[in-house]
Coordinates of C-alpha atoms in Angstrom, one line a residue:
Chain A
M10 CA -60.4 -21.4 -7.2
S11 CA -62.1 -18.8 -9.8
R12 CA -59.6 -16.0 -8.6
Q13 CA -56.9 -17.9 -9.7
A14 CA -58.4 -18.6 -13.1
N15 CA -59.5 -15.2 -13.4
R16 CA -56.8 -13.4 -12.4
G17 CA -56.1 -10.4 -15.0
T18 CA -58.4 -11.3 -17.6
E19 CA -61.6 -9.8 -15.5
S20 CA -62.3 -6.2 -14.7
K21 CA -62.3 -6.1 -10.8
K22 CA -63.8 -2.4 -11.1
M23 CA -67.3 -2.0 -9.5
N24 CA -69.5 0.9 -8.5
S25 CA -68.1 2.6 -5.4
E26 CA -71.3 3.1 -3.8
L27 CA -72.1 -0.3 -2.6
F28 CA -68.4 -0.2 -0.8
T29 CA -69.2 3.1 0.1
L30 CA -72.5 2.6 1.5
T31 CA -71.4 -0.7 3.6
Y32 CA -68.6 1.2 4.8
G33 CA -71.4 3.8 6.7
A34 CA -73.5 0.7 7.8
L35 CA -70.5 -0.4 9.7
V36 CA -69.8 2.9 11.3
T37 CA -73.4 3.4 12.3
Q38 CA -73.3 -0.3 13.6
L39 CA -69.9 0.6 15.9
C40 CA -71.3 4.1 16.9
K41 CA -74.3 2.0 18.5
D42 CA -72.0 -0.8 20.1
Y43 CA -69.1 1.5 21.5
E44 CA -69.5 4.3 23.9
N45 CA -67.1 6.7 22.6
D46 CA -65.5 8.0 19.6
E47 CA -62.1 6.7 20.4
E48 CA -63.1 2.9 20.4
V49 CA -64.5 3.3 17.0
N50 CA -61.7 4.5 16.0
K51 CA -59.5 1.7 17.1
Q52 CA -62.0 -0.6 16.1
L53 CA -62.3 0.5 12.5
D54 CA -58.6 0.3 12.9
K55 CA -58.1 -3.1 13.7
M56 CA -60.2 -4.1 11.1
G57 CA -58.2 -1.9 8.2
Y58 CA -55.3 -4.0 9.8
N59 CA -57.1 -7.0 8.9
I60 CA -58.0 -6.1 5.4
G61 CA -54.7 -4.8 4.8
V62 CA -52.6 -8.0 5.4
R63 CA -54.4 -9.5 3.0
L64 CA -54.8 -7.2 0.3
I65 CA -51.5 -6.7 0.3
E66 CA -51.1 -10.4 -1.5
D67 CA -54.1 -9.1 -3.6
F68 CA -52.1 -5.9 -4.8
L69 CA -48.5 -7.9 -5.3
A70 CA -50.4 -10.4 -7.2
R71 CA -51.9 -7.8 -9.6
S72 CA -49.7 -4.9 -9.9
S73 CA -46.0 -5.9 -11.1
V74 CA -44.5 -3.8 -8.4
G75 CA -41.4 -4.8 -6.8
R76 CA -39.4 -4.0 -3.5
C77 CA -39.3 -0.9 -2.8
H78 CA -35.6 0.4 -2.2
D79 CA -36.6 3.5 0.1
F80 CA -39.5 5.1 1.6
R81 CA -40.2 7.6 -1.2
E82 CA -40.7 4.9 -3.9
T83 CA -43.2 3.5 -1.3
A84 CA -44.9 6.6 -1.0
D85 CA -45.5 6.7 -4.9
V86 CA -46.4 3.4 -5.0
I87 CA -49.4 3.8 -2.3
A88 CA -50.4 6.6 -4.1
K89 CA -49.9 6.3 -7.9
V90 CA -50.8 2.4 -7.7
A91 CA -52.5 1.6 -4.8
F92 CA -55.2 4.0 -4.1
K93 CA -55.8 4.3 -7.8
M94 CA -56.4 0.4 -8.0
Y95 CA -58.7 0.4 -4.9
L96 CA -60.2 3.9 -5.0
G97 CA -60.2 5.0 -8.2
I98 CA -58.1 8.6 -6.7
T99 CA -54.6 9.3 -6.9
P100 CA -53.6 11.2 -3.7
S101 CA -50.4 13.9 -3.6
V102 CA -47.7 13.1 -1.5
T103 CA -46.0 15.9 -0.2
N104 CA -44.6 17.2 3.1
W105 CA -41.4 15.5 3.2
S106 CA -39.8 15.4 6.9
P107 CA -36.2 16.1 6.4
A108 CA -34.9 13.0 7.2
G109 CA -37.3 11.5 4.7
D110 CA -39.3 9.2 7.1
E111 CA -42.6 10.8 7.1
F112 CA -44.8 12.4 4.1
S113 CA -48.1 12.9 4.0
L114 CA -51.2 11.7 1.4
I115 CA -53.6 14.5 0.5
L116 CA -56.6 13.4 -0.6
E117 CA -58.8 15.8 -3.0
S118 CA -61.7 13.5 -2.4
N119 CA -62.0 10.2 -0.5
P120 CA -65.0 8.0 -1.4
L121 CA -65.4 6.8 1.7
V122 CA -67.1 9.7 3.1
D123 CA -69.2 10.5 0.2
F124 CA -73.2 11.0 1.4
V125 CA -71.4 11.5 4.7
E126 CA -72.3 14.2 7.4
L127 CA -70.8 14.0 10.9
P128 CA -73.4 14.9 13.7
D129 CA -71.7 17.4 16.4
N130 CA -71.9 14.5 19.2
H131 CA -69.2 12.6 17.0
S132 CA -66.5 15.3 16.9
N133 CA -63.4 12.8 17.8
L134 CA -64.8 10.4 15.5
V135 CA -62.5 9.4 12.9
Y136 CA -64.3 8.4 10.1
S137 CA -62.2 6.7 7.4
N138 CA -59.8 5.5 10.0
L139 CA -60.3 1.9 8.6
L140 CA -58.0 3.5 6.1
C141 CA -55.1 3.8 8.4
G142 CA -55.5 0.3 9.2
V143 CA -55.3 -0.8 5.6
L144 CA -52.0 0.8 5.0
R145 CA -50.6 -0.4 8.2
G146 CA -51.5 -3.5 7.7
A147 CA -50.4 -4.1 4.5
L148 CA -47.0 -2.5 4.7
E149 CA -46.4 -4.6 7.8
M150 CA -46.5 -7.5 5.6
V151 CA -43.7 -6.0 3.7
Q152 CA -41.3 -5.6 6.5
M153 CA -42.2 -1.9 7.2
A154 CA -43.8 -0.8 10.4
V155 CA -45.4 2.6 10.3
D156 CA -47.4 4.9 11.9
V157 CA -50.6 6.5 10.1
R158 CA -52.9 8.9 11.2
F159 CA -55.2 11.3 9.5
A160 CA -53.8 14.8 10.3
Q161 CA -56.8 16.6 8.6
D162 CA -60.1 15.7 7.7
T163 CA -62.8 17.4 5.5
L164 CA -65.6 15.7 7.4
R165 CA -64.4 17.7 10.8
G166 CA -64.1 20.8 9.0
D167 CA -60.7 20.9 7.5
N168 CA -59.6 22.1 4.2
V169 CA -58.2 19.2 2.9
T170 CA -57.9 15.5 4.1
E171 CA -54.6 14.5 5.2
I172 CA -52.9 10.9 6.2
R173 CA -49.9 11.4 7.9
M174 CA -47.6 8.6 7.4
K175 CA -44.2 8.1 9.6
F176 CA -41.7 5.3 9.0
I177 CA -41.0 3.4 12.6
K178 CA -38.4 0.6 11.8
R179 CA -37.9 -2.2 9.0
I180 CA -39.0 -5.5 10.3
E181 CA -36.5 -8.3 10.3
E182 CA -37.5 -11.2 8.3
N183 CA -37.4 -14.3 9.8
L184 CA -37.0 -16.7 7.3
P185 CA -36.9 -20.6 8.1
V186 CA -33.7 -22.3 8.1
G187 CA -32.7 -23.3 4.3
D188 CA -35.4 -21.3 2.6
D189 CA -34.0 -18.5 0.3
Chain B
A30 CA -70.2 6.6 -11.4
R31 CA -67.2 6.3 -9.5
M32 CA -65.7 3.0 -9.3
A33 CA -63.8 0.8 -6.7
D34 CA -62.3 -2.2 -6.6
E35 CA -64.4 -5.4 -5.7
V36 CA -62.0 -6.9 -3.7
L37 CA -62.3 -3.8 -1.2
F38 CA -65.8 -4.8 -0.7
Q39 CA -65.3 -8.5 -0.6
F40 CA -62.7 -8.0 2.4
L41 CA -64.9 -5.3 4.0
H42 CA -67.7 -7.8 3.7
N43 CA -65.6 -10.7 5.3
E44 CA -64.9 -8.2 8.8
L45 CA -68.2 -7.2 8.8
I46 CA -69.1 -10.9 9.6
Q47 CA -66.0 -11.6 11.9
Y48 CA -66.9 -8.3 13.8
V49 CA -70.7 -9.3 14.4
Y50 CA -69.7 -13.0 15.2
K51 CA -66.7 -11.8 17.3
S52 CA -68.8 -9.5 19.3
A53 CA -71.5 -12.0 19.9
E54 CA -68.8 -14.4 21.7
H55 CA -68.5 -11.5 24.7
G56 CA -72.3 -11.1 25.1
E57 CA -73.6 -14.7 24.0
M58 CA -75.6 -13.7 21.2
E59 CA -76.7 -16.8 19.6
N60 CA -76.2 -17.2 15.7
G61 CA -79.7 -16.0 14.7
R62 CA -79.1 -12.5 16.0
C63 CA -76.0 -12.1 14.3
I64 CA -77.7 -13.0 11.2
T65 CA -80.4 -10.5 12.0
R66 CA -77.6 -8.2 12.6
L67 CA -76.0 -8.7 9.5
E68 CA -79.3 -8.6 7.8
N69 CA -80.1 -5.4 9.2
M70 CA -76.9 -3.5 7.8
G71 CA -77.5 -5.3 4.3
F72 CA -81.2 -3.6 4.6
R73 CA -79.9 -0.2 5.2
V74 CA -76.8 -0.2 2.2
G75 CA -79.9 -1.8 -0.1
Q76 CA -82.5 1.1 0.7
G77 CA -79.6 3.6 -0.2
L78 CA -78.5 1.5 -3.3
I79 CA -82.0 1.7 -4.9
E80 CA -82.4 5.0 -4.6
R81 CA -79.0 5.7 -6.6
F82 CA -79.6 3.2 -9.0
T83 CA -83.3 3.9 -10.0
K84 CA -82.7 7.9 -10.1
D85 CA -82.9 7.8 -13.9
T86 CA -85.3 4.5 -14.4
A87 CA -88.9 4.9 -15.5
R88 CA -91.6 3.8 -12.8
F89 CA -92.2 0.2 -12.4
K90 CA -95.4 -1.1 -13.4
D91 CA -95.9 -4.0 -11.1
E92 CA -94.3 -6.3 -8.7
L93 CA -92.8 -8.7 -11.5
D94 CA -91.5 -5.7 -13.0
V95 CA -89.8 -4.7 -9.6
M96 CA -88.3 -8.0 -9.5
K97 CA -86.7 -8.0 -12.6
F98 CA -85.1 -4.9 -11.9
I99 CA -83.6 -6.6 -9.3
C100 CA -82.3 -9.8 -10.9
K101 CA -80.9 -7.1 -13.9
D102 CA -79.9 -3.9 -12.9
F103 CA -79.4 -4.4 -9.2
W104 CA -77.5 -7.8 -9.3
T105 CA -75.2 -6.5 -12.1
C106 CA -74.3 -3.2 -10.2
V107 CA -73.4 -5.1 -6.8
F108 CA -72.6 -8.6 -8.4
K109 CA -71.4 -7.8 -12.0
K110 CA -73.9 -10.7 -13.0
Q111 CA -77.4 -11.1 -13.3
I112 CA -79.6 -13.5 -11.8
D113 CA -79.3 -16.7 -13.6
N114 CA -83.1 -17.9 -13.1
L115 CA -86.2 -16.0 -11.6
R116 CA -89.2 -18.2 -10.7
T117 CA -92.5 -17.1 -8.7
N118 CA -95.5 -19.1 -7.8
H119 CA -97.6 -15.7 -9.0
Q120 CA -98.7 -15.6 -5.2
G121 CA -95.8 -13.5 -3.8
I122 CA -93.1 -15.9 -3.6
Y123 CA -90.3 -15.2 -6.1
V124 CA -86.7 -17.8 -6.4
L125 CA -84.0 -15.9 -7.4
Q126 CA -81.0 -18.2 -8.2
D127 CA -77.6 -17.5 -8.8
N128 CA -75.3 -20.3 -9.7
K129 CA -72.2 -18.7 -9.1
F130 CA -72.9 -16.0 -6.1
R131 CA -69.9 -13.3 -6.1
L132 CA -69.3 -13.6 -2.0
L133 CA -69.4 -17.6 -2.4
T134 CA -67.0 -17.9 -5.1
Q135 CA -63.8 -17.3 -3.1
I136 CA -65.2 -19.8 0.0
S137 CA -65.6 -23.3 -2.1
A138 CA -66.6 -25.2 -5.2
G139 CA -68.7 -27.9 -3.2
K140 CA -69.8 -28.5 0.1
Q141 CA -66.7 -27.9 2.2
Y142 CA -67.4 -25.0 4.8
L143 CA -71.3 -25.6 3.9
E144 CA -72.1 -24.6 7.4
H145 CA -70.4 -21.1 7.4
A146 CA -72.7 -20.4 4.3
P147 CA -75.7 -18.6 6.1
K148 CA -73.2 -15.9 7.6
Y149 CA -71.9 -14.6 4.0
L150 CA -75.6 -14.6 2.6
A151 CA -77.3 -12.7 5.3
F152 CA -76.0 -9.4 4.4
T153 CA -77.3 -9.8 0.9
C154 CA -80.7 -10.8 1.8
G155 CA -80.5 -7.4 3.5
L156 CA -79.8 -5.8 0.8
V157 CA -82.6 -7.1 -1.1
R158 CA -85.0 -6.6 1.4
G159 CA -83.8 -3.0 1.6
G160 CA -83.9 -2.4 -1.9
L161 CA -87.5 -3.5 -2.5
S162 CA -88.7 -1.7 0.5
N163 CA -87.7 1.5 -1.2
L164 CA -89.8 0.4 -4.2
G165 CA -92.6 0.1 -1.9
V166 CA -92.4 -3.7 -1.8
K167 CA -92.4 -5.1 1.9
S168 CA -91.1 -8.7 2.0
I169 CA -89.0 -11.4 3.8
V170 CA -85.9 -12.3 2.2
T171 CA -84.0 -15.8 3.0
A172 CA -81.1 -17.6 1.6
E173 CA -80.2 -21.1 0.7
V174 CA -77.3 -23.2 -0.7
S175 CA -76.9 -26.9 -1.0
V176 CA -73.6 -26.7 -3.3
M177 CA -71.5 -23.4 -3.1
P178 CA -71.0 -21.3 -4.9
A179 CA -74.6 -21.6 -6.1
C180 CA -77.3 -20.6 -4.0
K181 CA -81.1 -19.5 -4.0
F182 CA -82.5 -16.8 -2.7
Q183 CA -86.3 -16.6 -1.7
V184 CA -88.5 -13.4 -1.7
M185 CA -91.5 -13.6 0.1
I186 CA -94.0 -10.6 -0.3
Q187 CA -95.6 -9.4 2.5
K188 CA -99.4 -8.0 1.5
I189 CA -100.5 -4.9 3.5

């Protein structure tokens, strides 16, 4: 199909405002449909997960990234390659846990929240929660179970936006018999 | 302007459709209302986008000038190509034809899945209607497909 034929030859960059505003329309709709912010957060995470499990294929096909050997390498690929490719930003990787199984992504700017102001009655809404789902879904497809959540958010008055990622376990591969 | 990857929008658009149709299963909402919901979301986005896109453009001369802007600049910003053909009866009806509509190219090149095409067009109908609305043009926008990924958007201007 066209995607196959066009791969690599065509820029996939576009004005991010369409994505930002569409995401805003989605969050607005969810806030109307659900009674509380927690339900909205859950729904955003779920949709993000669905996107993540597909996005990883796009990512692996377009980047020349191979398998990561440890969580530190994974963190670098997410921040420097994936975020750059899809959102045009490069978060910094910080706050490693001593065991090396936990780190934070600090987002200087977050394209999802351009033009957004949170009303007071949505203090529990994690506006960009879709991103957590995307990261979780994408990593699950490369056999990593990871817990992802927003630890800080400038939309809610924090100084920075921080996504905390915690490695839970490696998912065992169930290869069909005789497959390589 | 900031850049993002178009794949993100396409996946998000798919999720919107899934979400609207899934919530319809529980609430017994019929197809028409799902289409309306997607269209309304597109409308809001179209309103916002046109404000951004036109902030540095000169005033439009007339309705046709507005439609040309939609076919060229607006379409290019959103779908990275221009509308291939614009026709009008000069009585308020415009037909915008896109021979390779971005949101259908991944689905099919032919008649396969044709019955699903309307879901993938509703949001964009709203985009156009919302954009026009913020330029002072009230309209009804519908879409039709006979062979994917080509499609036609029909804009009926509502005289006030």
